[in-house]
Amino acid sequence: MTELSGGPSLPQERRIVTAIPGPKSQELLARKTAAVAAGVGTVMPVFAARAGGGVIEDVDGNSLIDFGSGIAVTSVGASAEAVVRRATAQLADFTHTCFMVTPYEGYVAVCEELAALTPGDHPKKSALFNSGAEAVENAVKIARAYTKRQAVVVFDHGYHGRTNLTMALTAKNMPYKHGFGPFAPEVYRVPVAYAYRWPTGPDHCAEEAAAQAIDMITKQVGPDNVAAIIIEPVLGEGGFIEPAPGFLPRIAAFAKDNGIVFVADEIQSGFCRTGQWFASEHENLVPDLITTAKGIAGGLPLAAVTGRAEIMDAAHAGGLGGTYGGNPVACAAALGAIQTMRDLDLNAKARRIEQIMKTRLTALQDKYDIIGDLRGRGAMIAIELVKSGTKDPNPEATAAVAKACHAAGLLVLTCGTYGNVLRFLPPLVIGEELLNEGLDVLEEAFGQL
């Protein structure tokens, strides 16, 4: 009997052969409980054996529809052919030298691709790292070196990582910050244009939120003290919030007028996820610096800061780097992922996913008044659940729907400052039939409330 491999060859079907989790997953969960720190949580306690396309197969033989992509990482599908081929070839050549000791072409090639793909036609340079949080932290370092200033401005509902500095930048306390302080200083938080919850309504949101944010920066911090303004063009963990149209350009213009480095955190929204290479493009933003990770390398750990050459060159020689940053195997995987995105036109596929999902979810919203808001772009879509007849957050219903989906073989994730958002991040290569089946499962889960 030939053993099935993962990747694109995996049968694209939902298949439930045991309860979720099954007996083998339960055995492994017991081992995890004994050996892994309790602080490392698990959304869905099934242990993966293979994955590819739009499915994850667990150790019990269940095949689950994947609406999570490892939190927007496997956009090209797990074990995509070009990713595996290039990474395998690199593994056979060498696994590591440290780019700061003896460099290699793959690192340079990834930086060249980033210069070509990111918004703007100005000269750009990049530095490669291991994780999104590390990229954000280095963007702050670079901005401080360039401006000779210290303050950093971030936004309500923003998420930027789990290191000490990026916890300070992150808005949500539990589970990301609780009990882990004190945090890094010189971080200031201002309002974001959250249209669904703006007190005077969505029509006034962009103008009023931008005015409030700029007023707070001006009065409480002083623009001349601000090194960087950092924002996610679509706020991820905070609830897939799209800032009201016009807000981001106004903040970017304020940054430019005051010599502040404008940083777009595209770690979750980048690499075709929203139907453009980067979400900044939806409002023609050209960030000074852009941070990327997640979808960049098809599942291998890689992150980057890319930006204006004169800003990127502000840090002194040796001031940027890290032992594993830009690992050669991860760089090979990134080149394979980018090739896949081009070859399959995954921007177009993301836009098609949006069309299908929003059509289905609009019908679901018409049926269930606890769906207060439907939002997102491309394959980065969310619904916010509220208590019937109000805008009060409904995390209980959110958890119940997610639990029902998991039991029926659909992996979904939750998010949001109030824990009341279901977010959908299917692989961009998911088939339409499988996508619609997943939405069928979601609809059935609402029917169980």
JSON list of N, CA, C and O in Angstrom, two decimals, residues 284-310:
[
{"chain": "A", "resi": 284, "resn": "ASN", "atom": "N", "xyz": [-4.02, 52.94, -2.42]},
{"chain": "A", "resi": 284, "resn": "ASN", "atom": "CA", "xyz": [-2.85, 53.54, -3.07]},
{"chain": "A", "resi": 284, "resn": "ASN", "atom": "C", "xyz": [-1.83, 54.08, -2.07]},
{"chain": "A", "resi": 284, "resn": "ASN", "atom": "O", "xyz": [-1.16, 55.08, -2.33]},
{"chain": "A", "resi": 285, "resn": "LEU", "atom": "N", "xyz": [-1.71, 53.39, -0.93]},
{"chain": "A", "resi": 285, "resn": "LEU", "atom": "CA", "xyz": [-0.71, 53.79, 0.06]},
{"chain": "A", "resi": 285, "resn": "LEU", "atom": "C", "xyz": [0.67, 53.32, -0.38]},
{"chain": "A", "resi": 285, "resn": "LEU", "atom": "O", "xyz": [0.82, 52.21, -0.92]},
{"chain": "A", "resi": 286, "resn": "VAL", "atom": "N", "xyz": [1.66, 54.15, -0.13]},
{"chain": "A", "resi": 286, "resn": "VAL", "atom": "CA", "xyz": [3.05, 53.77, -0.36]},
{"chain": "A", "resi": 286, "resn": "VAL", "atom": "C", "xyz": [3.77, 53.93, 0.98]},
{"chain": "A", "resi": 286, "resn": "VAL", "atom": "O", "xyz": [4.27, 55.03, 1.30]},
{"chain": "A", "resi": 287, "resn": "PRO", "atom": "N", "xyz": [3.82, 52.90, 1.80]},
{"chain": "A", "resi": 287, "resn": "PRO", "atom": "CA", "xyz": [4.45, 53.01, 3.12]},
{"chain": "A", "resi": 287, "resn": "PRO", "atom": "C", "xyz": [5.95, 53.30, 3.00]},
{"chain": "A", "resi": 287, "resn": "PRO", "atom": "O", "xyz": [6.59, 52.92, 2.01]},
{"chain": "A", "resi": 288, "resn": "ASP", "atom": "N", "xyz": [6.49, 53.94, 4.01]},
{"chain": "A", "resi": 288, "resn": "ASP", "atom": "CA", "xyz": [7.94, 54.11, 4.07]},
{"chain": "A", "resi": 288, "resn": "ASP", "atom": "C", "xyz": [8.62, 52.77, 4.36]},
{"chain": "A", "resi": 288, "resn": "ASP", "atom": "O", "xyz": [9.66, 52.46, 3.77]},
{"chain": "A", "resi": 289, "resn": "LEU", "atom": "N", "xyz": [8.02, 52.02, 5.29]},
{"chain": "A", "resi": 289, "resn": "LEU", "atom": "CA", "xyz": [8.48, 50.67, 5.60]},
{"chain": "A", "resi": 289, "resn": "LEU", "atom": "C", "xyz": [7.27, 49.74, 5.60]},
{"chain": "A", "resi": 289, "resn": "LEU", "atom": "O", "xyz": [6.17, 50.15, 5.96]},
{"chain": "A", "resi": 290, "resn": "ILE", "atom": "N", "xyz": [7.49, 48.49, 5.22]},
{"chain": "A", "resi": 290, "resn": "ILE", "atom": "CA", "xyz": [6.43, 47.50, 5.25]},
{"chain": "A", "resi": 290, "resn": "ILE", "atom": "C", "xyz": [6.99, 46.23, 5.88]},
{"chain": "A", "resi": 290, "resn": "ILE", "atom": "O", "xyz": [8.09, 45.80, 5.55]},
{"chain": "A", "resi": 291, "resn": "THR", "atom": "N", "xyz": [6.26, 45.67, 6.85]},
{"chain": "A", "resi": 291, "resn": "THR", "atom": "CA", "xyz": [6.70, 44.44, 7.49]},
{"chain": "A", "resi": 291, "resn": "THR", "atom": "C", "xyz": [5.88, 43.28, 6.95]},
{"chain": "A", "resi": 291, "resn": "THR", "atom": "O", "xyz": [4.66, 43.38, 6.78]},
{"chain": "A", "resi": 292, "resn": "THR", "atom": "N", "xyz": [6.56, 42.17, 6.68]},
{"chain": "A", "resi": 292, "resn": "THR", "atom": "CA", "xyz": [5.91, 40.99, 6.13]},
{"chain": "A", "resi": 292, "resn": "THR", "atom": "C", "xyz": [6.41, 39.74, 6.85]},
{"chain": "A", "resi": 292, "resn": "THR", "atom": "O", "xyz": [7.48, 39.72, 7.44]},
{"chain": "A", "resi": 293, "resn": "ALA", "atom": "N", "xyz": [5.59, 38.69, 6.80]},
{"chain": "A", "resi": 293, "resn": "ALA", "atom": "CA", "xyz": [5.94, 37.37, 7.33]},
{"chain": "A", "resi": 293, "resn": "ALA", "atom": "C", "xyz": [4.85, 36.41, 6.84]},
{"chain": "A", "resi": 293, "resn": "ALA", "atom": "O", "xyz": [4.50, 36.45, 5.67]},
{"chain": "A", "resi": 294, "resn": "LYS", "atom": "N", "xyz": [4.32, 35.58, 7.72]},
{"chain": "A", "resi": 294, "resn": "LYS", "atom": "CA", "xyz": [3.21, 34.66, 7.44]},
{"chain": "A", "resi": 294, "resn": "LYS", "atom": "C", "xyz": [3.24, 34.08, 6.03]},
{"chain": "A", "resi": 294, "resn": "LYS", "atom": "O", "xyz": [3.91, 33.11, 5.76]},
{"chain": "A", "resi": 295, "resn": "GLY", "atom": "N", "xyz": [2.51, 34.68, 5.08]},
{"chain": "A", "resi": 295, "resn": "GLY", "atom": "CA", "xyz": [2.36, 34.09, 3.75]},
{"chain": "A", "resi": 295, "resn": "GLY", "atom": "C", "xyz": [3.59, 34.14, 2.87]},
{"chain": "A", "resi": 295, "resn": "GLY", "atom": "O", "xyz": [3.56, 33.62, 1.75]},
{"chain": "A", "resi": 296, "resn": "ILE", "atom": "N", "xyz": [4.68, 34.70, 3.33]},
{"chain": "A", "resi": 296, "resn": "ILE", "atom": "CA", "xyz": [5.84, 34.94, 2.48]},
{"chain": "A", "resi": 296, "resn": "ILE", "atom": "C", "xyz": [6.53, 33.66, 2.01]},
{"chain": "A", "resi": 296, "resn": "ILE", "atom": "O", "xyz": [7.08, 33.61, 0.91]},
{"chain": "A", "resi": 297, "resn": "ALA", "atom": "N", "xyz": [6.50, 32.59, 2.80]},
{"chain": "A", "resi": 297, "resn": "ALA", "atom": "CA", "xyz": [7.37, 31.45, 2.51]},
{"chain": "A", "resi": 297, "resn": "ALA", "atom": "C", "xyz": [6.65, 30.11, 2.55]},
{"chain": "A", "resi": 297, "resn": "ALA", "atom": "O", "xyz": [7.30, 29.08, 2.76]},
{"chain": "A", "resi": 298, "resn": "GLY", "atom": "N", "xyz": [5.36, 30.08, 2.35]},
{"chain": "A", "resi": 298, "resn": "GLY", "atom": "CA", "xyz": [4.64, 28.83, 2.21]},
{"chain": "A", "resi": 298, "resn": "GLY", "atom": "C", "xyz": [4.66, 27.93, 3.42]},
{"chain": "A", "resi": 298, "resn": "GLY", "atom": "O", "xyz": [4.45, 26.72, 3.30]},
{"chain": "A", "resi": 299, "resn": "GLY", "atom": "N", "xyz": [4.93, 28.49, 4.60]},
{"chain": "A", "resi": 299, "resn": "GLY", "atom": "CA", "xyz": [4.92, 27.71, 5.82]},
{"chain": "A", "resi": 299, "resn": "GLY", "atom": "C", "xyz": [6.25, 27.66, 6.56]},
{"chain": "A", "resi": 299, "resn": "GLY", "atom": "O", "xyz": [6.31, 27.22, 7.70]},
{"chain": "A", "resi": 300, "resn": "LEU", "atom": "N", "xyz": [7.32, 28.10, 5.92]},
{"chain": "A", "resi": 300, "resn": "LEU", "atom": "CA", "xyz": [8.61, 28.15, 6.61]},
{"chain": "A", "resi": 300, "resn": "LEU", "atom": "C", "xyz": [8.78, 29.52, 7.27]},
{"chain": "A", "resi": 300, "resn": "LEU", "atom": "O", "xyz": [8.24, 30.51, 6.80]},
{"chain": "A", "resi": 301, "resn": "PRO", "atom": "N", "xyz": [9.52, 29.58, 8.38]},
{"chain": "A", "resi": 301, "resn": "PRO", "atom": "CA", "xyz": [9.63, 30.84, 9.13]},
{"chain": "A", "resi": 301, "resn": "PRO", "atom": "C", "xyz": [10.55, 31.84, 8.43]},
{"chain": "A", "resi": 301, "resn": "PRO", "atom": "O", "xyz": [11.74, 31.61, 8.27]},
{"chain": "A", "resi": 302, "resn": "LEU", "atom": "N", "xyz": [9.95, 32.94, 8.00]},
{"chain": "A", "resi": 302, "resn": "LEU", "atom": "CA", "xyz": [10.69, 34.02, 7.36]},
{"chain": "A", "resi": 302, "resn": "LEU", "atom": "C", "xyz": [9.89, 35.30, 7.53]},
{"chain": "A", "resi": 302, "resn": "LEU", "atom": "O", "xyz": [8.65, 35.27, 7.52]},
{"chain": "A", "resi": 303, "resn": "ALA", "atom": "N", "xyz": [10.57, 36.41, 7.69]},
{"chain": "A", "resi": 303, "resn": "ALA", "atom": "CA", "xyz": [9.93, 37.72, 7.82]},
{"chain": "A", "resi": 303, "resn": "ALA", "atom": "C", "xyz": [10.86, 38.76, 7.22]},
{"chain": "A", "resi": 303, "resn": "ALA", "atom": "O", "xyz": [12.05, 38.49, 6.98]},
{"chain": "A", "resi": 304, "resn": "ALA", "atom": "N", "xyz": [10.30, 39.93, 6.97]},
{"chain": "A", "resi": 304, "resn": "ALA", "atom": "CA", "xyz": [11.11, 40.97, 6.34]},
{"chain": "A", "resi": 304, "resn": "ALA", "atom": "C", "xyz": [10.65, 42.35, 6.74]},
{"chain": "A", "resi": 304, "resn": "ALA", "atom": "O", "xyz": [9.48, 42.58, 7.06]},
{"chain": "A", "resi": 305, "resn": "VAL", "atom": "N", "xyz": [11.59, 43.28, 6.70]},
{"chain": "A", "resi": 305, "resn": "VAL", "atom": "CA", "xyz": [11.29, 44.72, 6.67]},
{"chain": "A", "resi": 305, "resn": "VAL", "atom": "C", "xyz": [11.80, 45.22, 5.33]},
{"chain": "A", "resi": 305, "resn": "VAL", "atom": "O", "xyz": [12.97, 45.00, 4.98]},
{"chain": "A", "resi": 306, "resn": "THR", "atom": "N", "xyz": [10.92, 45.87, 4.60]},
{"chain": "A", "resi": 306, "resn": "THR", "atom": "CA", "xyz": [11.26, 46.42, 3.28]},
{"chain": "A", "resi": 306, "resn": "THR", "atom": "C", "xyz": [10.88, 47.89, 3.27]},
{"chain": "A", "resi": 306, "resn": "THR", "atom": "O", "xyz": [9.83, 48.26, 3.79]},
{"chain": "A", "resi": 307, "resn": "GLY", "atom": "N", "xyz": [11.74, 48.72, 2.69]},
{"chain": "A", "resi": 307, "resn": "GLY", "atom": "CA", "xyz": [11.38, 50.13, 2.66]},
{"chain": "A", "resi": 307, "resn": "GLY", "atom": "C", "xyz": [12.34, 50.99, 1.89]},
{"chain": "A", "resi": 307, "resn": "GLY", "atom": "O", "xyz": [13.25, 50.50, 1.20]},
{"chain": "A", "resi": 308, "resn": "ARG", "atom": "N", "xyz": [12.09, 52.28, 2.00]},
{"chain": "A", "resi": 308, "resn": "ARG", "atom": "CA", "xyz": [12.92, 53.25, 1.29]},
{"chain": "A", "resi": 308, "resn": "ARG", "atom": "C", "xyz": [14.39, 53.03, 1.62]},
{"chain": "A", "resi": 308, "resn": "ARG", "atom": "O", "xyz": [14.76, 52.91, 2.80]},
{"chain": "A", "resi": 309, "resn": "ALA", "atom": "N", "xyz": [15.21, 53.01, 0.59]},
{"chain": "A", "resi": 309, "resn": "ALA", "atom": "CA", "xyz": [16.62, 52.65, 0.79]},
{"chain": "A", "resi": 309, "resn": "ALA", "atom": "C", "xyz": [17.30, 53.54, 1.80]},
{"chain": "A", "resi": 309, "resn": "ALA", "atom": "O", "xyz": [18.09, 53.08, 2.64]},
{"chain": "A", "resi": 310, "resn": "GLU", "atom": "N", "xyz": [17.00, 54.85, 1.75]},
{"chain": "A", "resi": 310, "resn": "GLU", "atom": "CA", "xyz": [17.69, 55.77, 2.67]},
{"chain": "A", "resi": 310, "resn": "GLU", "atom": "C", "xyz": [17.28, 55.53, 4.12]},
{"chain": "A", "resi": 310, "resn": "GLU", "atom": "O", "xyz": [18.09, 55.75, 5.05]}
]
